[in-house]
């Protein structure tokens, strides 16, 4: 089972930027569909962005379109989420997730990181 470790979270002010990273323990990452999810207090865990194994296909939640960018560096076994113009409602624990390709980018993930906290003050 591949291990996923997120980093880059923190406490920032509204309008600031953060870049989250997720490093996978295995080169099998290079064949996985990957995504970022987030879970705010009292809310369900929802997909933020997803990317195909080759980076060719991407999806974003409507709430982050135009502000967040998902990318990956398969040579480094690393997934990124660039978050710009952060808002207080972006406050959540952010998780990276992976799966074998073959199903839509929004769901069906099998491997999960431990999460990293992002807090955005007004």
Coordinates of N, CA, C and O in Angstrom, one line a residue:
X1 N 0.8 -1.2 0.0 CA 0.0 0.0 0.0 C 0.9 1.2 0.0 O 1.8 1.4 0.8
X2 N 0.6 2.2 -0.9 CA 1.4 3.4 -1.0 C 1.1 4.3 0.2 O 0.0 4.4 0.6
X3 N 2.2 5.0 0.7 CA 2.0 5.9 1.7 C 2.0 7.3 1.1 O 2.9 7.6 0.3
X4 N 1.1 8.2 1.6 CA 1.0 9.6 1.1 C 1.2 10.5 2.3 O 0.5 10.3 3.3
X5 N 2.1 11.5 2.1 CA 2.3 12.5 3.2 C 2.2 13.9 2.7 O 2.9 14.3 1.8
X6 N 1.2 14.6 3.3 CA 1.0 16.0 2.9 C 1.8 16.9 3.7 O 2.2 16.6 4.9
X7 N 2.1 18.1 3.2 CA 2.8 19.2 3.9 C 2.4 20.5 3.3 O 1.8 20.5 2.2
X8 N 2.7 21.6 3.9 CA 2.5 22.9 3.4 C 1.4 23.7 4.0 O 1.2 24.9 3.6
X9 N 0.6 23.1 4.8 CA -0.5 23.8 5.4 C 0.0 24.8 6.4 O 1.2 24.8 6.8
X10 N -0.9 25.6 6.9 CA -0.6 26.6 7.9 C -1.7 27.6 8.1 O -2.8 27.4 7.7
X11 N -1.4 28.7 8.9 CA -2.3 29.7 9.2 C -2.0 31.0 8.4 O -0.8 31.5 8.5
X12 N -2.9 31.4 7.6 CA -2.7 32.6 6.7 C -3.8 33.5 6.8 O -4.9 33.2 7.3
X13 N -3.7 34.7 6.2 CA -4.8 35.7 6.1 C -5.5 35.6 4.8 O -4.9 35.1 3.8
X14 N -6.7 36.0 4.8 CA -7.5 36.0 3.6 C -6.8 36.8 2.5 O -6.2 37.8 2.8
X15 N -6.8 36.2 1.3 CA -6.0 36.8 0.2 C -4.7 36.3 0.0 O -4.1 36.5 -1.1
X16 N -4.1 35.5 0.9 CA -2.8 35.0 0.8 C -2.8 33.7 0.0 O -3.9 33.2 -0.4
X17 N -1.6 33.2 -0.2 CA -1.5 31.9 -1.0 C -0.7 30.9 -0.2 O 0.1 31.2 0.7
X18 N -1.0 29.6 -0.5 CA -0.3 28.5 0.0 C -0.1 27.5 -1.1 O -0.9 27.4 -2.0
X19 N 1.0 26.7 -1.0 CA 1.1 25.5 -1.9 C 1.3 24.3 -1.0 O 2.2 24.1 -0.2
X20 N 0.3 23.3 -1.2 CA 0.4 22.1 -0.5 C 1.1 21.0 -1.4 O 1.1 21.1 -2.6
X21 N 1.8 20.1 -0.7 CA 2.6 19.1 -1.4 C 2.2 17.7 -0.8 O 1.8 17.6 0.4
X22 N 2.2 16.7 -1.6 CA 1.9 15.3 -1.2 C 2.9 14.4 -1.8 O 3.0 14.3 -3.1
X23 N 3.8 13.8 -1.0 CA 4.8 12.9 -1.5 C 4.4 11.5 -1.3 O 4.0 11.1 -0.2
X24 N 4.5 10.7 -2.4 CA 4.2 9.2 -2.3 C 5.4 8.4 -2.1 O 6.5 8.8 -2.6
X25 N 5.2 7.3 -1.4 CA 6.3 6.4 -1.1 C 6.8 5.5 -2.2 O 7.9 4.9 -2.0
X26 N 6.0 5.4 -3.2 CA 6.3 4.4 -4.3 C 6.2 5.0 -5.6 O 5.4 5.9 -5.9
X27 N 7.0 4.5 -6.6 CA 6.9 5.0 -7.9 C 5.6 4.6 -8.6 O 5.3 5.1 -9.7
X28 N 4.8 3.7 -8.0 CA 3.5 3.4 -8.5 C 2.6 4.7 -8.6 O 1.6 4.7 -9.3
X29 N 3.0 5.7 -7.8 CA 2.3 7.0 -7.9 C 2.2 7.5 -9.3 O 1.2 8.1 -9.7
X30 N 3.2 7.2 -10.1 CA 3.2 7.7 -11.5 C 2.1 7.1 -12.4 O 1.8 7.6 -13.5
X31 N 1.4 6.0 -11.9 CA 0.3 5.4 -12.6 C -1.0 5.7 -12.0 O -2.0 5.2 -12.5
X32 N -1.0 6.5 -10.9 CA -2.3 6.7 -10.2 C -3.0 8.0 -10.6 O -2.3 9.0 -11.0
X33 N -4.3 8.0 -10.6 CA -5.1 9.2 -10.6 C -5.0 9.7 -9.2 O -5.0 9.0 -8.2
X34 N -4.8 11.1 -9.1 CA -4.6 11.7 -7.8 C -5.6 12.8 -7.6 O -6.1 13.4 -8.5
X35 N -5.9 13.2 -6.3 CA -6.8 14.2 -6.0 C -6.5 14.9 -4.7 O -5.8 14.3 -3.8
X36 N -7.0 16.1 -4.5 CA -7.1 16.7 -3.2 C -8.5 16.8 -2.7 O -9.4 17.2 -3.5
X37 N -8.7 16.4 -1.5 CA -10.0 16.6 -0.8 C -9.8 17.5 0.4 O -8.7 17.7 0.9
X38 N -10.9 18.0 0.9 CA -10.9 18.8 2.2 C -12.1 18.5 3.0 O -13.2 18.2 2.5
X39 N -11.9 18.7 4.3 CA -13.0 18.5 5.2 C -13.0 19.6 6.3 O -12.0 19.8 7.0
X40 N -14.0 20.5 6.2 CA -14.1 21.6 7.1 C -14.9 21.1 8.4 O -15.6 20.1 8.3
X41 N -14.8 21.8 9.5 CA -15.5 21.4 10.7 C -17.0 21.2 10.4 O -17.7 22.1 9.9
X42 N -17.6 20.1 10.8 CA -19.0 19.8 10.7 C -19.4 19.5 9.3 O -20.6 19.4 9.0
X43 N -18.5 19.4 8.4 CA -18.8 19.1 7.0 C -18.3 17.7 6.5 O -17.4 17.1 7.2
X44 N -18.8 17.2 5.4 CA -18.3 16.0 4.8 C -17.0 16.3 4.0 O -16.8 17.4 3.7
X45 N -16.3 15.2 3.8 CA -15.0 15.4 3.0 C -15.4 15.4 1.5 O -16.1 14.5 1.0
X46 N -15.0 16.5 0.9 CA -15.4 16.7 -0.5 C -14.1 16.9 -1.4 O -13.1 17.4 -0.9
X47 N -14.3 16.5 -2.6 CA -13.2 16.7 -3.6 C -12.9 18.2 -3.9 O -13.9 18.9 -4.1
X48 N -11.7 18.6 -3.9 CA -11.3 19.9 -4.3 C -10.8 20.0 -5.7 O -11.2 20.8 -6.5
X49 N -9.9 19.0 -6.1 CA -9.4 19.0 -7.4 C -8.8 17.6 -7.7 O -8.5 16.9 -6.7
X50 N -8.8 17.2 -8.9 CA -8.3 15.9 -9.3 C -7.5 16.0 -10.6 O -7.7 16.9 -11.4
X51 N -6.6 15.0 -10.8 CA -5.7 15.0 -11.9 C -5.5 13.6 -12.4 O -5.2 12.7 -11.6
X52 N -5.5 13.4 -13.7 CA -5.2 12.1 -14.2 C -3.7 11.7 -14.1 O -2.9 12.6 -13.7
X53 N -3.4 10.5 -14.3 CA -2.0 10.0 -14.0 C -1.0 10.8 -14.8 O 0.2 11.0 -14.4
X54 N -1.3 11.2 -16.0 CA -0.4 11.9 -16.9 C -0.5 13.4 -16.8 O 0.2 14.1 -17.6
X55 N -1.4 13.9 -16.0 CA -1.6 15.4 -15.9 C -2.5 15.9 -17.0 O -2.7 17.2 -17.0
X56 N -3.0 15.1 -17.9 CA -3.8 15.6 -19.0 C -5.2 16.0 -18.7 O -5.7 16.9 -19.5
X57 N -5.8 15.5 -17.7 CA -7.1 15.8 -17.3 C -7.2 16.3 -15.9 O -6.6 15.7 -15.0
X58 N -7.9 17.4 -15.7 CA -8.1 18.0 -14.3 C -9.5 18.4 -14.1 O -10.2 18.8 -15.0
X59 N -9.9 18.3 -12.8 CA -11.2 18.8 -12.4 C -11.1 19.6 -11.2 O -10.1 19.4 -10.4
X60 N -12.0 20.6 -11.0 CA -12.0 21.4 -9.8 C -13.4 21.6 -9.2 O -14.4 21.7 -10.0
X61 N -13.5 21.7 -7.9 CA -14.8 22.1 -7.3 C -15.1 23.5 -7.8 O -14.2 24.3 -7.9
X62 N -16.4 23.8 -7.9 CA -16.8 25.1 -8.3 C -16.3 26.2 -7.4 O -16.0 27.3 -7.8
X63 N -16.2 25.9 -6.1 CA -15.8 26.8 -5.1 C -14.4 27.3 -5.2 O -14.0 28.3 -4.6
X64 N -13.5 26.5 -5.9 CA -12.1 26.9 -6.0 C -11.6 27.2 -7.4 O -10.5 27.5 -7.6
X65 N -12.5 27.0 -8.4 CA -12.1 27.3 -9.8 C -11.6 28.7 -9.9 O -12.2 29.7 -9.4
X66 N -10.5 28.9 -10.6 CA -9.9 30.2 -10.8 C -9.0 30.6 -9.7 O -8.2 31.6 -9.8
X67 N -9.0 29.9 -8.6 CA -8.1 30.2 -7.4 C -7.1 29.1 -7.1 O -6.0 29.4 -6.7
X68 N -7.5 27.8 -7.3 CA -6.6 26.7 -7.0 C -6.1 26.0 -8.3 O -6.9 26.0 -9.3
X69 N -4.9 25.5 -8.2 CA -4.4 24.7 -9.4 C -3.7 23.4 -8.9 O -2.9 23.5 -8.0
X70 N -4.2 22.3 -9.4 CA -3.6 21.0 -9.1 C -2.5 20.7 -10.1 O -2.7 21.0 -11.3
X71 N -1.4 20.1 -9.7 CA -0.4 19.7 -10.6 C 0.4 18.5 -10.0 O 0.2 18.2 -8.8
X72 N 1.2 17.9 -10.8 CA 2.0 16.7 -10.3 C 3.3 16.7 -11.0 O 3.4 17.1 -12.2
X73 N 4.3 16.1 -10.3 CA 5.6 15.9 -10.8 C 5.9 14.4 -10.6 O 6.3 14.0 -9.5
X74 N 5.6 13.6 -11.6 CA 5.8 12.2 -11.5 C 7.2 11.7 -11.2 O 7.4 10.7 -10.6
X75 N 8.2 12.5 -11.7 CA 9.6 12.2 -11.5 C 9.9 12.3 -10.0 O 10.8 11.6 -9.5
X76 N 9.2 13.1 -9.3 CA 9.4 13.3 -7.8 C 8.3 12.6 -7.0 O 8.3 12.8 -5.7
X77 N 7.4 11.9 -7.6 CA 6.3 11.2 -6.9 C 5.5 12.2 -6.0 O 5.2 11.9 -4.9
X78 N 5.3 13.4 -6.5 CA 4.7 14.5 -5.7 C 3.5 15.1 -6.4 O 3.5 15.4 -7.6
X79 N 2.5 15.4 -5.6 CA 1.3 16.1 -6.0 C 1.3 17.4 -5.4 O 1.7 17.5 -4.2
X80 N 0.8 18.4 -6.1 CA 0.8 19.8 -5.5 C -0.7 20.4 -5.6 O -1.4 20.0 -6.5
X81 N -0.9 21.3 -4.7 CA -2.1 22.1 -4.8 C -1.7 23.6 -4.5 O -1.4 23.9 -3.4
X82 N -1.7 24.4 -5.6 CA -1.4 25.8 -5.4 C -2.7 26.5 -5.1 O -3.7 26.4 -5.9
X83 N -2.8 27.2 -4.0 CA -4.0 27.9 -3.5 C -3.7 29.4 -3.4 O -2.9 29.8 -2.6
X84 N -4.5 30.1 -4.3 CA -4.3 31.6 -4.3 C -5.6 32.2 -3.9 O -6.7 31.6 -3.9
X85 N -5.5 33.5 -3.4 CA -6.6 34.3 -3.0 C -7.5 33.5 -2.0 O -8.7 33.4 -2.1
X86 N -6.8 33.0 -1.0 CA -7.5 32.1 0.0 C -8.6 32.9 0.7 O -8.5 34.1 1.0
X87 N -9.7 32.2 1.1 CA -10.8 32.8 1.8 C -11.0 32.0 3.1 O -10.6 30.9 3.2
X88 N -11.6 32.7 4.1 CA -11.9 31.9 5.3 C -12.6 30.6 5.1 O -12.4 29.7 5.9
X89 N -13.5 30.6 4.2 CA -14.3 29.3 3.9 C -13.4 28.2 3.3 O -13.9 27.1 3.2
X90 N -12.2 28.5 3.0 CA -11.2 27.5 2.6 C -10.6 26.7 3.8 O -9.9 25.7 3.6
X91 N -10.9 27.2 5.0 CA -10.3 26.6 6.2 C -10.8 25.1 6.3 O -12.0 24.9 6.2
X92 N -9.9 24.2 6.4 CA -10.2 22.8 6.4 C -8.9 22.0 6.6 O -7.8 22.5 6.4
X93 N -9.1 20.7 6.8 CA -8.0 19.7 6.7 C -8.0 19.3 5.2 O -9.0 18.8 4.7
X94 N -6.9 19.4 4.6 CA -6.7 19.0 3.2 C -6.0 17.6 3.1 O -5.0 17.4 3.8
X95 N -6.5 16.7 2.3 CA -6.0 15.4 2.2 C -5.6 15.1 0.7 O -6.4 15.5 -0.2
X96 N -4.5 14.4 0.5 CA -4.3 13.9 -0.9 C -4.8 12.5 -0.9 O -4.8 11.8 0.1
X97 N -5.1 12.0 -2.1 CA -5.7 10.7 -2.3 C -5.3 10.2 -3.7 O -5.1 10.9 -4.6
X98 N -5.2 8.8 -3.8 CA -4.8 8.2 -5.0 C -5.6 7.0 -5.3 O -6.2 6.4 -4.4
X99 N -5.6 6.6 -6.6 CA -6.3 5.4 -7.0 C -5.8 5.0 -8.4 O -5.2 5.8 -9.1
X100 N -6.0 3.7 -8.7 CA -5.8 3.3 -10.1 C -6.7 4.0 -11.0 O -7.9 4.2 -10.7
X101 N -6.3 4.4 -12.2 CA -7.2 5.1 -13.1 C -8.3 4.1 -13.7 O -8.2 2.9 -13.6
X102 N -9.3 4.7 -14.2 CA -10.4 4.0 -14.8 C -11.8 4.4 -14.4 O -12.7 4.0 -15.0
X103 N -11.9 5.2 -13.4 CA -13.1 5.8 -12.9 C -13.0 7.3 -12.9 O -11.9 7.8 -12.9
X104 N -14.1 8.0 -12.8 CA -14.1 9.5 -12.8 C -13.2 10.1 -11.8 O -13.0 9.5 -10.7
X105 N -12.6 11.3 -12.0 CA -11.7 11.9 -11.1 C -12.3 12.3 -9.8 O -11.5 12.5 -8.8
X106 N -13.6 12.4 -9.7 CA -14.2 12.9 -8.5 C -14.3 11.9 -7.3 O -14.5 12.4 -6.2
X107 N -14.2 10.6 -7.6 CA -14.5 9.7 -6.6 C -13.7 8.4 -6.7 O -12.9 8.2 -7.6
X108 N -13.9 7.4 -5.8 CA -13.4 6.1 -5.8 C -11.9 6.0 -5.4 O -11.2 5.1 -5.9
X109 N -11.4 6.8 -4.5 CA -10.0 6.8 -4.1 C -9.8 5.8 -3.0 O -10.6 5.6 -2.1
X110 N -8.6 5.2 -3.1 CA -8.3 4.1 -2.2 C -7.2 4.4 -1.2 O -7.1 3.8 -0.2
X111 N -6.3 5.3 -1.6 CA -5.1 5.6 -0.7 C -5.2 7.1 -0.3 O -5.5 8.0 -1.1
X112 N -4.9 7.3 1.0 CA -5.1 8.6 1.6 C -4.0 9.0 2.5 O -3.3 8.2 3.2
X113 N -3.7 10.3 2.5 CA -2.7 10.9 3.4 C -3.3 11.2 4.7 O -4.5 11.0 4.9
X114 N -2.5 11.7 5.6 CA -2.9 12.0 7.0 C -3.6 13.3 7.1 O -4.3 13.6 8.1
X115 N -3.5 14.2 6.1 CA -4.1 15.5 6.1 C -3.2 16.6 6.6 O -2.2 16.3 7.4
X116 N -3.4 17.8 6.2 CA -2.7 19.0 6.6 C -3.7 20.1 6.8 O -4.5 20.3 6.0
X117 N -3.5 20.8 7.9 CA -4.5 21.8 8.3 C -4.2 23.1 7.6 O -3.1 23.6 7.6
X118 N -5.2 23.7 7.0 CA -5.2 25.0 6.4 C -6.2 25.9 7.1 O -7.4 25.6 7.1
X119 N -5.7 27.0 7.7 CA -6.6 27.9 8.4 C -6.4 29.3 7.8 O -5.3 29.8 7.7
X120 N -7.5 29.9 7.4 CA -7.5 31.2 6.8 C -8.3 32.2 7.6 O -9.5 32.0 7.8
X121 N -7.6 33.2 8.1 CA -8.3 34.2 9.0 C -8.8 35.3 8.1 O -8.3 35.7 7.1
X122 N -9.9 36.0 8.6 CA -10.5 37.1 7.9 C -9.7 38.3 7.9 O -8.9 38.5 8.8

